[in-house]
Coordinates of C-alpha atoms in Angstrom, one line a residue:
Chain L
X1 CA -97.2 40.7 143.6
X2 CA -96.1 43.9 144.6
X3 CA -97.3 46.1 141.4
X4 CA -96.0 49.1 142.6
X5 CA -91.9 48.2 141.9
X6 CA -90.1 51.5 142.8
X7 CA -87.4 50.9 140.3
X8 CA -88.8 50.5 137.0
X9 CA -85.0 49.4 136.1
X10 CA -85.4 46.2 138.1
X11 CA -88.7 45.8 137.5
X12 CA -87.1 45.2 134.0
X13 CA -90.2 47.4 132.4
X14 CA -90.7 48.6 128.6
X15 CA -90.9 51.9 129.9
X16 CA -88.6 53.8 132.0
X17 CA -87.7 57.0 133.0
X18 CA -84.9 55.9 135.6
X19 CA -83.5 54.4 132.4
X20 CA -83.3 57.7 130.6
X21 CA -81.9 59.3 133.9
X22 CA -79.2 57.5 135.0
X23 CA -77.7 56.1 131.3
X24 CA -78.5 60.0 129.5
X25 CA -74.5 59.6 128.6
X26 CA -74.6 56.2 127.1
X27 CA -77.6 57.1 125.4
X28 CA -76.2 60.5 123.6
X29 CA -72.9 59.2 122.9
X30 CA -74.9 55.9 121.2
X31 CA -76.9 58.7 119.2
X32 CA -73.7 60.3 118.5
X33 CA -71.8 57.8 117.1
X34 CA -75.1 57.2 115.2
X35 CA -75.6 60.5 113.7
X36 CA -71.8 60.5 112.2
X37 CA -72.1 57.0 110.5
X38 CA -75.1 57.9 108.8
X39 CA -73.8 61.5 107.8
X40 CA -70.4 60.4 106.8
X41 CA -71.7 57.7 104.9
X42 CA -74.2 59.4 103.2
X43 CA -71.7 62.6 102.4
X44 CA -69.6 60.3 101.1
X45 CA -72.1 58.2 98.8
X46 CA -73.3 61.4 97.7
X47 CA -69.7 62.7 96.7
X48 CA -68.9 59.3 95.1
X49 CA -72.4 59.1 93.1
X50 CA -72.2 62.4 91.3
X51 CA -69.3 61.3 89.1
X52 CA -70.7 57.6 88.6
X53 CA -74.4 59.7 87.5
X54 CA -72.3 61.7 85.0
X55 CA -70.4 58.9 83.7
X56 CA -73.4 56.8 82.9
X57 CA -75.3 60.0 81.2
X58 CA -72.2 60.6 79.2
X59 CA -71.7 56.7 77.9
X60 CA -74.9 54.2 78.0
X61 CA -72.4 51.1 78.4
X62 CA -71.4 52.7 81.5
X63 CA -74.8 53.1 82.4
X64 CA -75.7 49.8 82.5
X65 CA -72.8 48.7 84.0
X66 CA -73.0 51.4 86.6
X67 CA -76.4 50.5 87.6
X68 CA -76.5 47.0 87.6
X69 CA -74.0 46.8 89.7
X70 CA -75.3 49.2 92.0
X71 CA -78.5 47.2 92.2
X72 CA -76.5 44.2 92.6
X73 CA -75.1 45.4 95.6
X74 CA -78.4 46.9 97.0
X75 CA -79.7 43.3 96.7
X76 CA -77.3 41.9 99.3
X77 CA -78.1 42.0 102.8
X78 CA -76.6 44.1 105.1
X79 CA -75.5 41.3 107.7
X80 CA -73.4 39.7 104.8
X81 CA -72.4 43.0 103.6
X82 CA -70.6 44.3 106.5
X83 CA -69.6 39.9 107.2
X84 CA -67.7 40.5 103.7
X85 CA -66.2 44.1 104.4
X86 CA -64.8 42.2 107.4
X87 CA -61.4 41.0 105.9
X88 CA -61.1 44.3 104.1
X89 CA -61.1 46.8 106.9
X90 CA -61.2 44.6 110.2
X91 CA -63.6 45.5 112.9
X92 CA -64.1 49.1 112.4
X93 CA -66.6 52.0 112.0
X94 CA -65.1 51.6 108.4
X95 CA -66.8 48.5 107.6
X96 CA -70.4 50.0 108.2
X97 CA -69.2 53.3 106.8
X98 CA -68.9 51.9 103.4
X99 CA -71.7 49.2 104.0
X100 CA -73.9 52.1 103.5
X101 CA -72.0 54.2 101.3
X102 CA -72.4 50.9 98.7
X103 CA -76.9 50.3 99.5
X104 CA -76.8 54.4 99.3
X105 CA -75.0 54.7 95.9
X106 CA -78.4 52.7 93.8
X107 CA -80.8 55.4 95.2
X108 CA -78.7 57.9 94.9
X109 CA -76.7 57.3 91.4
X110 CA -80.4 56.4 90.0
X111 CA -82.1 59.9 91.1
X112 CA -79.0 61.5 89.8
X113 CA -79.5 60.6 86.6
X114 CA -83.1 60.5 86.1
X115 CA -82.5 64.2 87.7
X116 CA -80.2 65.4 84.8
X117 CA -81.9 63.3 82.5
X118 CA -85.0 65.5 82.7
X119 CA -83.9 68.6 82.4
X120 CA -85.8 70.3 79.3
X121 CA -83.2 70.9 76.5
X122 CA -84.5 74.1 76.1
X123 CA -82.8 75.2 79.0
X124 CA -79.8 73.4 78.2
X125 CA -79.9 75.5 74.6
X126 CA -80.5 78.5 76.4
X127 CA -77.8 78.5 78.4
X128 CA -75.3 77.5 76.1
X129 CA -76.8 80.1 73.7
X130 CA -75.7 82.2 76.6
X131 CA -72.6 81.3 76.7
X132 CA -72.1 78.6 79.4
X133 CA -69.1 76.4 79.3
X134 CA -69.6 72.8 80.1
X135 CA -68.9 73.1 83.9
X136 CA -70.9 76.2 84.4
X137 CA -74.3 74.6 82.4
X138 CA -73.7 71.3 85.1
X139 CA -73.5 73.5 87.9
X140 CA -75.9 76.3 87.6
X141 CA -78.4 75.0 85.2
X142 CA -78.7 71.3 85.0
X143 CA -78.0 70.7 88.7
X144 CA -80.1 73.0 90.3
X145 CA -83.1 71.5 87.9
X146 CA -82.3 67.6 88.8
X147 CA -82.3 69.1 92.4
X148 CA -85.5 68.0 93.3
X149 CA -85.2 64.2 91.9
X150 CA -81.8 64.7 93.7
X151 CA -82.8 65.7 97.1
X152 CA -85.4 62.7 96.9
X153 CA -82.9 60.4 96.5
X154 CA -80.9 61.6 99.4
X155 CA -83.8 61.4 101.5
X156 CA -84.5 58.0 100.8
X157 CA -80.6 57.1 101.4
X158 CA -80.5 59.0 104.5
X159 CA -83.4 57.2 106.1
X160 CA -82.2 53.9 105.0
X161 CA -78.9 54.6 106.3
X162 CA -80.3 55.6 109.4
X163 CA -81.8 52.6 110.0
X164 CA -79.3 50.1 108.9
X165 CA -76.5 51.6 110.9
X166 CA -78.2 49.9 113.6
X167 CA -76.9 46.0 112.4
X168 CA -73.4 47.4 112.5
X169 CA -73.7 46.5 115.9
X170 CA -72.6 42.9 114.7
X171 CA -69.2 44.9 114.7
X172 CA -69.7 47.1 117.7
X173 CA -70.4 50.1 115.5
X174 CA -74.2 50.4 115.3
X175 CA -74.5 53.3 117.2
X176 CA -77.9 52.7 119.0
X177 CA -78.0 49.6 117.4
X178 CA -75.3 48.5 119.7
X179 CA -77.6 49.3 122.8
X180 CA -79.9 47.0 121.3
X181 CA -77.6 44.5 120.5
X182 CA -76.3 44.3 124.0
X183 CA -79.8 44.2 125.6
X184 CA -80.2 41.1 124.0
X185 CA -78.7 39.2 126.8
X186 CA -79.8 40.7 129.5
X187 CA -83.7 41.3 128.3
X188 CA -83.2 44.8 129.0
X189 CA -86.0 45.9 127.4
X190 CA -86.0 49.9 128.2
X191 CA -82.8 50.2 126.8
X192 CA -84.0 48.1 123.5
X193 CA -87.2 50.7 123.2
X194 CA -85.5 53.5 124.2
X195 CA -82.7 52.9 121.4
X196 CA -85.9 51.5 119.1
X197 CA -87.5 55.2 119.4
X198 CA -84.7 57.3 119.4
X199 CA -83.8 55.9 115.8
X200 CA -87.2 56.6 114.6
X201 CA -87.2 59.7 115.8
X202 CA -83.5 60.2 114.1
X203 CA -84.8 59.3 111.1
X204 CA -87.9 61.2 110.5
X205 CA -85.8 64.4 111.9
X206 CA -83.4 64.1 109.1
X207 CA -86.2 63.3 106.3
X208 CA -87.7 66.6 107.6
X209 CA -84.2 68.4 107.9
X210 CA -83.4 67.5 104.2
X211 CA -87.1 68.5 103.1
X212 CA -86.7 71.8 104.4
X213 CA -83.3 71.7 103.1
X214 CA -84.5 70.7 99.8
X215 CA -87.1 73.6 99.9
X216 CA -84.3 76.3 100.7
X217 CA -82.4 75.1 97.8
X218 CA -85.4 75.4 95.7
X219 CA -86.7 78.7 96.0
X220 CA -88.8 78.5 92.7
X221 CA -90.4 75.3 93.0
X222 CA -92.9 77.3 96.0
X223 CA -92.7 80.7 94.1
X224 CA -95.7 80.8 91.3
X225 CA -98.1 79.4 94.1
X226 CA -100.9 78.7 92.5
X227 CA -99.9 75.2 93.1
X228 CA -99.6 75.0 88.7
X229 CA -95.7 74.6 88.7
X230 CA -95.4 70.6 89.9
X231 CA -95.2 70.6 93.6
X232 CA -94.3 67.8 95.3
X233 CA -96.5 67.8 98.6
X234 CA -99.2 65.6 98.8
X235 CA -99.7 63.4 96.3
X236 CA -97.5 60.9 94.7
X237 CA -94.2 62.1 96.0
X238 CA -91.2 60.4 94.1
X239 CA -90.1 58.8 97.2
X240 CA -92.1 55.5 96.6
X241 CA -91.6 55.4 92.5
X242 CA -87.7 55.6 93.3
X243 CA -87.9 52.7 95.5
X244 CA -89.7 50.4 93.4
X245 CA -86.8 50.5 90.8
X246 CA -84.7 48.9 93.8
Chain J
X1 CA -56.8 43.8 103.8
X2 CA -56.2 40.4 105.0
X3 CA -56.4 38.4 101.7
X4 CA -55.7 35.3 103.1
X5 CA -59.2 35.1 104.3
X6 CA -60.7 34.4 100.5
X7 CA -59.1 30.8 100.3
X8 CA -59.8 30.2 103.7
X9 CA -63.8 31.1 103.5
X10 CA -63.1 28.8 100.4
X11 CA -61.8 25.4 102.0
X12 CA -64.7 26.4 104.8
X13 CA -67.5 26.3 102.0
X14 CA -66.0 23.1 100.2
X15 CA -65.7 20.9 103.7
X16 CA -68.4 18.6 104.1
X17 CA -68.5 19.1 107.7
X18 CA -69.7 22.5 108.2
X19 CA -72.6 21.6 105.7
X20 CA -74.1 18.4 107.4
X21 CA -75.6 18.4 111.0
X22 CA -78.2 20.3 112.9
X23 CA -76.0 23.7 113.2
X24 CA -74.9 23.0 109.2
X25 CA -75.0 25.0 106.4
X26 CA -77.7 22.7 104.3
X27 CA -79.8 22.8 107.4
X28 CA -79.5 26.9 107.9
X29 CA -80.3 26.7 104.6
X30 CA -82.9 25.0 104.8
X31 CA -84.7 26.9 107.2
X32 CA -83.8 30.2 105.4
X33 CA -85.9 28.8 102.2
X34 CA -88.5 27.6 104.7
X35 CA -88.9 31.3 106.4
X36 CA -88.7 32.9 103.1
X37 CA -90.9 30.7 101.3
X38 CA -93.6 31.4 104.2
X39 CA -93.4 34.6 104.5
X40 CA -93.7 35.9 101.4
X41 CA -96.7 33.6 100.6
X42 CA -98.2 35.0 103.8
X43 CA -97.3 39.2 102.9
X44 CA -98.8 38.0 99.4
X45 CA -102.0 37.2 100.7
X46 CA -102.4 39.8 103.2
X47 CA -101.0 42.8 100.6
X48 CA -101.9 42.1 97.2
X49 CA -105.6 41.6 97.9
X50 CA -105.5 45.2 100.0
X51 CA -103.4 46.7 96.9
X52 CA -105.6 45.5 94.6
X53 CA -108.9 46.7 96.4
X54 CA -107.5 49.9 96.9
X55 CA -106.2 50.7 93.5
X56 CA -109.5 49.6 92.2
X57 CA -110.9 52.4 93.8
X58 CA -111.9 51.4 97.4
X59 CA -111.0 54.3 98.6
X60 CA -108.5 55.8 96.4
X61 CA -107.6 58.8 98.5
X62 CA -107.0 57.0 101.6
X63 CA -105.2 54.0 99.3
X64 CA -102.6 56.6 97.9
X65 CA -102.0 58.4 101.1
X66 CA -101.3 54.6 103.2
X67 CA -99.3 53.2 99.9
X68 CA -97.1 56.2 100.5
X69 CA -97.2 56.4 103.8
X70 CA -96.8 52.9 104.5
X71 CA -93.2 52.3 102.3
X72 CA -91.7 55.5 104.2
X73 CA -92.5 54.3 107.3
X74 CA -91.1 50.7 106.5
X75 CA -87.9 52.7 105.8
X76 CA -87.8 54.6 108.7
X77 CA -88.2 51.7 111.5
X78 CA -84.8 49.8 111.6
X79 CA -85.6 46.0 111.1
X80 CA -83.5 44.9 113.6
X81 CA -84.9 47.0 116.6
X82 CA -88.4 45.2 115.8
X83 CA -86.8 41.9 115.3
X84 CA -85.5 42.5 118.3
X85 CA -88.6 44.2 120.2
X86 CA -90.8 41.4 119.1
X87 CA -88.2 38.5 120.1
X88 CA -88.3 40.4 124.0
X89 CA -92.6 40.8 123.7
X90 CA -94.7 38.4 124.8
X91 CA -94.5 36.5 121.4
X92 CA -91.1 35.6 122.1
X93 CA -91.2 32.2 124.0
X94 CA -93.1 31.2 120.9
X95 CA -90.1 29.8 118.3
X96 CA -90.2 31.3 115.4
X97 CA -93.4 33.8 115.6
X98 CA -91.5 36.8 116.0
X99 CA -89.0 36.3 113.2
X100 CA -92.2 35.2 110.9
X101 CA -94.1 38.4 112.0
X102 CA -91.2 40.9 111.6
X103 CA -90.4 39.3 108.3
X104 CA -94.1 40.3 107.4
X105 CA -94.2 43.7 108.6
X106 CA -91.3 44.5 106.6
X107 CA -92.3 42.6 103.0
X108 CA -95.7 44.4 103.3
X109 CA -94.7 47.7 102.3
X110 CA -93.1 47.8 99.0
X111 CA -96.1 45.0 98.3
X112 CA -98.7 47.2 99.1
X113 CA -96.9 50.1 97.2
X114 CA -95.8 48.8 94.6
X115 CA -99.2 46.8 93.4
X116 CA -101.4 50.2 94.5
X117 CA -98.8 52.6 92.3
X118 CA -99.6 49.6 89.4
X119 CA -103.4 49.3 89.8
X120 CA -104.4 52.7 90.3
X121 CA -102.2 54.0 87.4
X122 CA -103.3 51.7 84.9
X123 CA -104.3 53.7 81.7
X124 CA -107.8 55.1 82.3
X125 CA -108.9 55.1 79.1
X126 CA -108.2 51.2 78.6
X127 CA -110.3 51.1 81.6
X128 CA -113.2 52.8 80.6
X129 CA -112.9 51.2 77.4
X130 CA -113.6 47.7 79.1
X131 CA -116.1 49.2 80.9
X132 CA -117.7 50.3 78.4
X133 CA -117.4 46.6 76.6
X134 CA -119.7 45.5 79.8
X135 CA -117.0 44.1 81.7
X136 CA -118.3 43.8 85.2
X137 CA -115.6 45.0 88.4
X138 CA -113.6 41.7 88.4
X139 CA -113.4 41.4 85.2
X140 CA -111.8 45.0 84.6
X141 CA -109.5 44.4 87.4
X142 CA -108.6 40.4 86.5
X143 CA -108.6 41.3 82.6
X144 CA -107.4 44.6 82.1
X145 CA -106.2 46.1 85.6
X146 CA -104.2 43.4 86.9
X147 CA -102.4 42.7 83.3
X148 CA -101.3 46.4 82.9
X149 CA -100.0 46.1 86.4
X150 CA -97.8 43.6 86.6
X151 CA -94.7 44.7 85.8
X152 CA -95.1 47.2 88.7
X153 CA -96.6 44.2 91.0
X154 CA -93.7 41.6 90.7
X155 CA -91.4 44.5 91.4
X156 CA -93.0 44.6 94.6
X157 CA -92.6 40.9 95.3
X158 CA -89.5 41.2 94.1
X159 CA -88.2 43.9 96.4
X160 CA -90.3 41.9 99.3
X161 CA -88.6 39.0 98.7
X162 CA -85.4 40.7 99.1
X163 CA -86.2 42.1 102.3
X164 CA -87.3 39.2 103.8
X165 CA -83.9 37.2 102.8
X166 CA -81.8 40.3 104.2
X167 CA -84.4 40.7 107.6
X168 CA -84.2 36.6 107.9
X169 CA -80.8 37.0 107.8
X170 CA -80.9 39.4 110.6
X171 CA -82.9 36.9 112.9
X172 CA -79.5 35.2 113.6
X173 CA -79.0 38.3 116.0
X174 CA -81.6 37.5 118.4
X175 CA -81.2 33.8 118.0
X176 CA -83.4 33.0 115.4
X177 CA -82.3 30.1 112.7
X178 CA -81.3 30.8 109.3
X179 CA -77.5 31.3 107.3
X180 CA -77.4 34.7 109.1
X181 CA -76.5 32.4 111.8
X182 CA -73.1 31.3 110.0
X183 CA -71.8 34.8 110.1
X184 CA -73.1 35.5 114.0
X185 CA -71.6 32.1 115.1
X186 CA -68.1 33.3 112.8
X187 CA -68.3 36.3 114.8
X188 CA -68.5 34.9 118.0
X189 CA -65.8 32.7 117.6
X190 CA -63.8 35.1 116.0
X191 CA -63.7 33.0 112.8
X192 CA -63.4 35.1 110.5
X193 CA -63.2 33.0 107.3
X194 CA -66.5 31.6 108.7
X195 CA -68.3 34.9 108.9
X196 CA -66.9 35.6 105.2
X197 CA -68.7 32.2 103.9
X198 CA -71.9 32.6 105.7
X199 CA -72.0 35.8 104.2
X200 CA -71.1 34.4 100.6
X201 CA -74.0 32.2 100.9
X202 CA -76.6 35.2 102.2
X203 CA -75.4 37.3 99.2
X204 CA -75.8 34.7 96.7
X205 CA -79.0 33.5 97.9
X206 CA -80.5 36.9 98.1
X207 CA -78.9 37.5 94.5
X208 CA -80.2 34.1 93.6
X209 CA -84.2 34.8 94.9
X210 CA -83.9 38.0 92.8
X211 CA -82.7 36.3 89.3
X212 CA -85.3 33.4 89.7
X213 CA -88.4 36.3 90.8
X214 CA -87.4 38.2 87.8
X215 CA -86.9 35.0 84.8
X216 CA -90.4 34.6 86.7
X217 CA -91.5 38.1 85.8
X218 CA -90.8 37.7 81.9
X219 CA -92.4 34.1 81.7
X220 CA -95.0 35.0 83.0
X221 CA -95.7 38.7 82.1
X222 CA -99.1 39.0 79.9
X223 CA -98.4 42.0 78.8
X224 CA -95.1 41.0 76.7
X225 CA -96.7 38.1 75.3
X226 CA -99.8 40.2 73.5
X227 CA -97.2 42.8 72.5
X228 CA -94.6 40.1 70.8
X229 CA -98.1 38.6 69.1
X230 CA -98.9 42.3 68.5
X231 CA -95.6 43.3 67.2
X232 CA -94.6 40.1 64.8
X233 CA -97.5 40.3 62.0
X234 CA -96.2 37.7 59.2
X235 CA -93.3 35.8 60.5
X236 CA -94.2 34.0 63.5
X237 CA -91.5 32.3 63.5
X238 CA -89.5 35.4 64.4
X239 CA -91.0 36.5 66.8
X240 CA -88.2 38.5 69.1
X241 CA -88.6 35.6 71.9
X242 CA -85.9 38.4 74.4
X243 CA -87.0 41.5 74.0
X244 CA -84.2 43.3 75.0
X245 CA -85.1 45.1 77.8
X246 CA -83.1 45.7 80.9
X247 CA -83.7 45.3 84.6
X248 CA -88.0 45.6 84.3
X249 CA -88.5 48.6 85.4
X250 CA -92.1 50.6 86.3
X251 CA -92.4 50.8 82.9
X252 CA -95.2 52.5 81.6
X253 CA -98.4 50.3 80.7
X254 CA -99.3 49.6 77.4
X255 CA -100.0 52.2 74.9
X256 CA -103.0 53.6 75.6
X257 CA -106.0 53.1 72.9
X258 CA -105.0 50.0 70.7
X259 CA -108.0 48.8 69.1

């Protein structure tokens, strides 16, 4: 058995560096295609939640409307929810475009409102006391408060996104998903690993991105120090409590 | 927007044909019950005992730290890419091990999580009250621990029975059995009312595992039985049998000092 195969590639290995050489184009158009999914369909869950979160904290009917169907459609799976955008849109990026936009909206409709729903009244007093029409109090006082609870549920969807973009494959649009999906026949196995790590790696670099985001937008949640003014390092961070609602 | 399709997936569901046989829809069924069933037993045994010895205070630092850690993580790594890794490692030539382990992998999380976040937030005051009564370690965690902590602990099966429905479904990619095999087979052939009914029968099932988890929830929840007794002093007879909550969320346990 000659151990020493020069070509890793035929050698049909899990690890391969010819692999990343000579396919470096597949590969960064796979992880293109991949990061605009995700960020298209996250954009445009977070654009279609922010009306649904005020609706359900204006009426309660809505609310439980809003969010049991949201959870209802968290609950299906994602295989049979991009099988049943099929007649809609045809094969298409489309299809796992709004696959995600539909799982992002419970995470993200949820933290909305729990967001807006916590912020003190005092504040909301104040600022009318000061003068602030209804717009202004949503946009520069209640917003930037919920912008924590916010940002966590963008996180969440983000990640999630970024790893369920992968079964669009089924469709031919899973970005490195579909470098998976087509080593499936061949056992290709670098090119399954490779596409396996690189969407790991995607998605703990836009967790971080969106925490350092998050902490840009929030200037005063580091200022005080001290550590007294709820900071959301270590310990529980809302991440895990907002899942367990889904 | 090709409505067409939504009779068509219709007369597909309704012939007896595609349901009978080896490749039918009973069968894929079948095994989709069977995997699910399994699994879920299996992530049971290996989480909740973990969860429980955790949130009991077997290490509570490290506990939090994993329970968090853990349920990002299982968010992070895309199912299908270990479905897939596992089906080309060494376990593959072994049937259905890799589907039964990845299903595992991914139910264990929001187990483990879920049941920590429930134990390890029980009231402490209720808890050093029953310590105080002389309740030894099992008892304050089968007695006092576990009862606060339900609600939060069937959310976790719940969501893990979820994900393994939606990651069994997934198993039809790399050839495993299952209803997510419908859709895949739909798509091959370029069937598409197929795909549609496969995917029918996923969503209801998935929907369906949810409603009976949760009807389990509120039979079994010993929480809502001592508050009804609690709450109902004369008439017994009246006692509010739904109580009308929602969806059961993480509610908070039971108020603190009672007696």
């Amino acid at each position: 058995m000659s151990a020493h195969a020069r070509n890793c590639l035929a050698a049909n290995d899990w690890i391969c560096g010819e692999y990343l050489r000579s396919r470096s184009e597949e590969l960064t158009d796979a992880t293109v295609e991949h990061i605009v999914i995700t960020l298209s369909a996250v954009g445009l869950a977070i654009l279609v939640a922010f009306p649904l979160a005020l609706l359900a904290r204006r009426w309660r009917i809505a609310a439980g409307g809003i969010l049991s169907l949201t959870t209802v459609l968290y609950t299906i799976p994602s295989l049979a929810m991009y099988a049943l955008l099929l007649p809609v849109f045809g094969i298409s990026a489309s299809i796992v475009v709004t696959g995600l936009v539909l799982y992002s909206l419970t995470v993200l409709v949820r933290n909305m409102l729990a967001g807006l729903q916590a912020v003190p009244e005092e504040a909301r007093e104040a600022a009318r006391g000061l003068g602030y029409g209804p717009a202004r109090l949503l946009f520069a006082v209640e917003l930037p408060l919920a912008l924590p609870a916010v940002m966590a549920g963008v996180r969440i969807a983000t990640v999630s996104a970024v790893s369920l973009t992968t079964v669009g494959a089924i469709v031919g649009h899973g970005g490195l998903g579909n470098l998976i999906y087509s080593s499936l026949d061949s056992y290709f196995k670098a090119q399954v690993l490779t596409a396996s790590v690189l969407c790991v790696a995607l998605a703990v670099a836009a967790d971080l991105l969106l925490l350092l985001v998050q902490r840009l937008l929030t200037p005063w949640a580091r200022a005080g120090g001290g550590g007294r003014r709820t900071r959301r390092r270590p310990g529980p961070a809302p991440a895990p409590r907002a899942e367990e609602v889904a | 927007m090709n409505l067409s399709v939504i009779p068509d997936a219709w007369s597909w569901l309704t012939t007896a044909d595609n349901w009978s046989g080896s490749g039918g829809a009973a069968h894929r069924l079948n095994e989709h019950l069977y995997l699910t069933a399994v699994c879920l037993v299996l992530s049971c045994a290996i989480a909740l005992p973990l969860a429980l010895w955790l949130g009991h205070g077997g290490g509570r630092r490290f506990g939090g730290a994993l329970a968090i850690n853990i349920s990002n993580a299982g968010r992070a790594v895309p199912t299908f890419a270990v479905l897939v890794l596992l089906t080309l490692g060494p376990l593959g030539t072994h049937g259905d091990l890799p589907t039964v382990i990845a299903l595992i992998l991914f139910a264990v999380p929001p187990l483990l999580t879920n049941a920590y976040v429930g134990i390890s937030q029980a009231d402490p005051s209720v808890v050093q009250a029953a310590k105080g009564m002389g309740m030894s370690h099992l008892q304050v965690l089968g007695r006092v621990e576990i009862p606060l902590a339900f609600p939060l602990i069937m959310t976790g099966v719940r969501t893990a029975a979820v994900q393994i429905v939606a990651t069994a479904t997934l198993a039809a990619l790399p050839g495993g059995g299952g209803l997510g095999r419908i859709i895949t087979a739909g798509f091959r052939t370029y069937r598409t009312p197929q795909v549609v009914a496969g995917a029918v029968l996923v969503a209801l099932l998935a929907l369906a595992v949810e409603g009976v988890l949760a009807l389990a929830q509120r039979l079994l929840d010993p929480g809502r039985r001592h508050r009804v007794r609690e709450a109902a002093p004369a008439p017994a007879g009246e006692a509010p049998h739904e109580p009308p909550t929602g969806r059961p969320r993480p509610t908070r346990p039971l108020t603190g000092s009672t007696q």
